[in-house]
PDB file of C-alpha atoms in Angstrom:
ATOM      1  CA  UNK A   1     158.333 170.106 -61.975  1.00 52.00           C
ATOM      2  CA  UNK A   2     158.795 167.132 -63.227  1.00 65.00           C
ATOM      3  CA  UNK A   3     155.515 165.436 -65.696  1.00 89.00           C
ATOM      4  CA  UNK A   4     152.413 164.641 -63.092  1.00 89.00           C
ATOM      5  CA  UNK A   5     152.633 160.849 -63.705  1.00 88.00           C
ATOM      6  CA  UNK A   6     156.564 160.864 -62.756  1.00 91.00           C
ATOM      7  CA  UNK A   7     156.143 162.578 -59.500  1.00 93.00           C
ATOM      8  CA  UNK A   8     153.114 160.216 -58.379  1.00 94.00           C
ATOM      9  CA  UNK A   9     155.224 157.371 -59.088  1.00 94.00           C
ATOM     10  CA  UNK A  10     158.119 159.291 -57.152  1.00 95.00           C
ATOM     11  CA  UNK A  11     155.611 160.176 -54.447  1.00 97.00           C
ATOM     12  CA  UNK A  12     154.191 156.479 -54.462  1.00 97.00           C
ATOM     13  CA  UNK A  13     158.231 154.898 -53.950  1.00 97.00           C
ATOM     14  CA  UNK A  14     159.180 157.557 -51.677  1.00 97.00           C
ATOM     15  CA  UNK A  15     155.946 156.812 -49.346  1.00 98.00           C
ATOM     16  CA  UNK A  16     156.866 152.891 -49.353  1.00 97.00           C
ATOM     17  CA  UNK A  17     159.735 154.030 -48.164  1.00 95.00           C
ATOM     18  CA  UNK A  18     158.570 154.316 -44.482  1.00 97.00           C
ATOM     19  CA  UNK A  19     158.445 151.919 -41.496  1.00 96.00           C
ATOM     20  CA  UNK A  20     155.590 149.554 -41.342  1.00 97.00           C
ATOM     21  CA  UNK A  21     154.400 151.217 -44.922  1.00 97.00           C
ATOM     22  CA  UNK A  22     151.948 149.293 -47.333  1.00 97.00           C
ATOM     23  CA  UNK A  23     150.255 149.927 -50.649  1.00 97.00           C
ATOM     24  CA  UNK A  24     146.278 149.481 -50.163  1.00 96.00           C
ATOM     25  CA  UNK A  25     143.882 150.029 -52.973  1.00 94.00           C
ATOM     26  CA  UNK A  26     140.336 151.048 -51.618  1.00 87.00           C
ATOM     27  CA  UNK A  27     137.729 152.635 -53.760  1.00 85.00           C
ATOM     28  CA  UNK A  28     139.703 151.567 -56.810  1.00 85.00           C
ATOM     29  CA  UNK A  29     142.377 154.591 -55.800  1.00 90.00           C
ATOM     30  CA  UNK A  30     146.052 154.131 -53.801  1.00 94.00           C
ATOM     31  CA  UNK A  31     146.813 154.925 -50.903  1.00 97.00           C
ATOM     32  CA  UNK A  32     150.038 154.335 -48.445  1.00 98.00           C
ATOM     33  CA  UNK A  33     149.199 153.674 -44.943  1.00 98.00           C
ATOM     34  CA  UNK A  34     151.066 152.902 -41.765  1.00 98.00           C
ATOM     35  CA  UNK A  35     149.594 150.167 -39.832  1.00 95.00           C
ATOM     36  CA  UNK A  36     145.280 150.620 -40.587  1.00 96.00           C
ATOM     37  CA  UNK A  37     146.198 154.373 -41.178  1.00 97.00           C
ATOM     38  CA  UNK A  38     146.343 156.447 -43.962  1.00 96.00           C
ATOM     39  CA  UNK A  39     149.179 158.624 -44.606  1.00 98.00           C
ATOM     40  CA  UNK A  40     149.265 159.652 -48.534  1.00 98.00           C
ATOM     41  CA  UNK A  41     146.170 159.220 -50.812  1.00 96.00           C
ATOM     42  CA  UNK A  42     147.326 159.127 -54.487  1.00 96.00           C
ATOM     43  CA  UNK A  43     144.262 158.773 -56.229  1.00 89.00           C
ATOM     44  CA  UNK A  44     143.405 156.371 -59.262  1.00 86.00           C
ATOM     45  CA  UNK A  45     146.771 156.225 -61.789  1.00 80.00           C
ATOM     46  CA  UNK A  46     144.621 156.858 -64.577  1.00 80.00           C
ATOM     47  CA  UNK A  47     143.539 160.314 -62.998  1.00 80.00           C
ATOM     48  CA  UNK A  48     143.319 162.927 -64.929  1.00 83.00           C
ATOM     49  CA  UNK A  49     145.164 165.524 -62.935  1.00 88.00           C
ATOM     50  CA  UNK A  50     147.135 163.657 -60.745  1.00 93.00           C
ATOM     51  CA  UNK A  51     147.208 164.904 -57.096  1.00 95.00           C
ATOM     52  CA  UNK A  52     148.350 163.824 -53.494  1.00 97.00           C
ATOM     53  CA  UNK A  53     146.567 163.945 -50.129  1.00 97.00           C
ATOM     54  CA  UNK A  54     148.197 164.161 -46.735  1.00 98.00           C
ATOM     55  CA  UNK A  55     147.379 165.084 -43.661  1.00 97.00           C
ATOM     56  CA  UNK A  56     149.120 168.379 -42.345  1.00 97.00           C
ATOM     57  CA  UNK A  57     149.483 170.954 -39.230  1.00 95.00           C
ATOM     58  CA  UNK A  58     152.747 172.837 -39.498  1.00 96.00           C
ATOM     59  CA  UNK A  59     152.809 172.619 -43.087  1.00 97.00           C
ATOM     60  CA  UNK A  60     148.803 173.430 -43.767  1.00 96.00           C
ATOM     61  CA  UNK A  61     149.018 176.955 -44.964  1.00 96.00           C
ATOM     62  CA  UNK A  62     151.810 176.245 -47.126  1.00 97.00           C
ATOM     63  CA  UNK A  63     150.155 173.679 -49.125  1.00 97.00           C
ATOM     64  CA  UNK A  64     146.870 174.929 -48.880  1.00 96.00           C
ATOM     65  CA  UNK A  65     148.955 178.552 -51.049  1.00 96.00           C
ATOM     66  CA  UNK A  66     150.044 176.195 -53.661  1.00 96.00           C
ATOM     67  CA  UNK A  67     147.395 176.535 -56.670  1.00 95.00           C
ATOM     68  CA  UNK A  68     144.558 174.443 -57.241  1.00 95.00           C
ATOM     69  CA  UNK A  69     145.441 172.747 -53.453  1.00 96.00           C
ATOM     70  CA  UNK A  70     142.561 172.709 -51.375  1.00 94.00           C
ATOM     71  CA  UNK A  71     141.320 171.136 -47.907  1.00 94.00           C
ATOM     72  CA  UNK A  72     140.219 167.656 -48.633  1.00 91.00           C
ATOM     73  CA  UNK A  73     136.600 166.902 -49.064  1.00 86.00           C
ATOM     74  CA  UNK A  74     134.510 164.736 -47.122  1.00 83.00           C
ATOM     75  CA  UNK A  75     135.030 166.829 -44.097  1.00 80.00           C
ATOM     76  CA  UNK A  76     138.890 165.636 -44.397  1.00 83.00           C
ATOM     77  CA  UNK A  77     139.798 168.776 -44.432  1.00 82.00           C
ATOM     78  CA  UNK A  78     138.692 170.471 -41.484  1.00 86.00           C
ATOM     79  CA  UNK A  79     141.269 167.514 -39.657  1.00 89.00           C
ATOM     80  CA  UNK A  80     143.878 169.032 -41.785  1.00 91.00           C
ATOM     81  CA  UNK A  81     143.922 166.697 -45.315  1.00 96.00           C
ATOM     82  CA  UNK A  82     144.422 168.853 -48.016  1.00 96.00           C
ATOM     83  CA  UNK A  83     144.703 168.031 -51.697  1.00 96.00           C
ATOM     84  CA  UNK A  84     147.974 169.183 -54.025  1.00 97.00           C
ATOM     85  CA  UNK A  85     147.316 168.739 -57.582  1.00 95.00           C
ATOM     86  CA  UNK A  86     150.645 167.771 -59.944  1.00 95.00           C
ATOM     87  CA  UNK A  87     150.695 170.869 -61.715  1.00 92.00           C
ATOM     88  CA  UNK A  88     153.683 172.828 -62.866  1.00 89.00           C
ATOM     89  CA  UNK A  89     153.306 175.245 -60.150  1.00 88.00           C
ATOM     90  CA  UNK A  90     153.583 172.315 -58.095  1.00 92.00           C
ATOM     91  CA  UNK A  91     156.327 172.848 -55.371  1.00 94.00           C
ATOM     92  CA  UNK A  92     159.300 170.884 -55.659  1.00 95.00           C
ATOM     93  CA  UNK A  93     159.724 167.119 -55.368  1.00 95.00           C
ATOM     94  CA  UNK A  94     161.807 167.884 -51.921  1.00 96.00           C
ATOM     95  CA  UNK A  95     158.989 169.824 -50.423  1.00 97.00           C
ATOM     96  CA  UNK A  96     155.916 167.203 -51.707  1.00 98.00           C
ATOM     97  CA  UNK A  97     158.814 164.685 -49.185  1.00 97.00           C
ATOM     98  CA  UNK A  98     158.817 167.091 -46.563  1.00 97.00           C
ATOM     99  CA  UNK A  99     154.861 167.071 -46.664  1.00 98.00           C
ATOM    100  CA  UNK A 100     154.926 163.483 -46.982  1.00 98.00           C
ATOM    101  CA  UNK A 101     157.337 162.837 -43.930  1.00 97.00           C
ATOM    102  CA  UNK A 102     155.143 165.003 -42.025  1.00 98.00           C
ATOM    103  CA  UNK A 103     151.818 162.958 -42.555  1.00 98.00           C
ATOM    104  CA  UNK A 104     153.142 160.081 -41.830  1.00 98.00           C
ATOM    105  CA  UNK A 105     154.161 161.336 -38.770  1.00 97.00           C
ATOM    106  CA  UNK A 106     151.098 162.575 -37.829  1.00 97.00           C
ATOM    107  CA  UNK A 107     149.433 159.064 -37.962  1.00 96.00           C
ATOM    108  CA  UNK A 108     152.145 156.674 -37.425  1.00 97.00           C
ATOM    109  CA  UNK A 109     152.620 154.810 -34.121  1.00 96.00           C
ATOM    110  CA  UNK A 110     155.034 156.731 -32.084  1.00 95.00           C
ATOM    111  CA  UNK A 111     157.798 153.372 -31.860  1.00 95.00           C
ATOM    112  CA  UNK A 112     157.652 153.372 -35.818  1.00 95.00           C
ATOM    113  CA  UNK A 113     158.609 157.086 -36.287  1.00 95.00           C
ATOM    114  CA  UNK A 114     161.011 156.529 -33.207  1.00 93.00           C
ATOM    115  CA  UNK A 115     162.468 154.055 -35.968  1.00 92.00           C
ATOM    116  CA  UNK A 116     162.440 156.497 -38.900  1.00 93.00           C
ATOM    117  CA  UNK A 117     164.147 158.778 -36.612  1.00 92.00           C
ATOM    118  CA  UNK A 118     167.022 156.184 -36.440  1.00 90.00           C
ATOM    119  CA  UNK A 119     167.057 155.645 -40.529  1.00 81.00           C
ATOM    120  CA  UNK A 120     169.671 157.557 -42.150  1.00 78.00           C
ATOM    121  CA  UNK A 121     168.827 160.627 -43.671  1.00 69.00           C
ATOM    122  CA  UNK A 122     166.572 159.842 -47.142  1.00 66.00           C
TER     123      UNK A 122
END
């Protein structure tokens, strides 16, 4: 895996990537949403242990295995957010996409992933 700070940024570009996406800054932390929605929190940049949160179904148990991943607090979790530190045993980049991909899909408007279905392959 690549060094923590280098995948958030990766994370951060690759999430900006999506239809309608948008940097947002609330609570001093980013986030990428999709219209009002959020779709990746990224925490402060400063952090100490970088980490990404999305929000998951198919994907859950896999992400929740990964060490030190856990279901989000603030009862975020039990609606399927879960936490993935930037760790070394961090899957790779591909699969943080893939988990990516599928959170926004699970809170973007159904005409703007009909339009991410039509993007060529990323």
């Amino acid at each position: 895996m690549a060094q923590p700070r280098a995948t958030r940024r990766r994370i951060l570009s690759y999430a900006l990537g999506f239809p309608g996406a948008w940097e947002d800054h609330p609570w001093e932390e980013d986030v990428v949403k999709v219209g009002k929605k959020i779709f990746v929190f990224l925490g402060m940049e400063e952090s100490e242990e970088p980490a990404m949160t999305v929000k998951l179904d198919e994907s859950l148990e896999q992400a929740i295995s990964v060490p030190g991943a856990a279901p989000t607090g603030y009862g975020l979790g039990r609606w399927g957010w879960v936490t993935i530190p930037f760790r070394d045993t961090t899957p790779p980049l591909d699969v943080l996409k893939d988990w990516v991909d599928e959170s926004y899909r699970k809170v973007a408007p159904k005409d703007l992933v009909a339009a991410l279905d039509q993007q060529p392959v990323r």
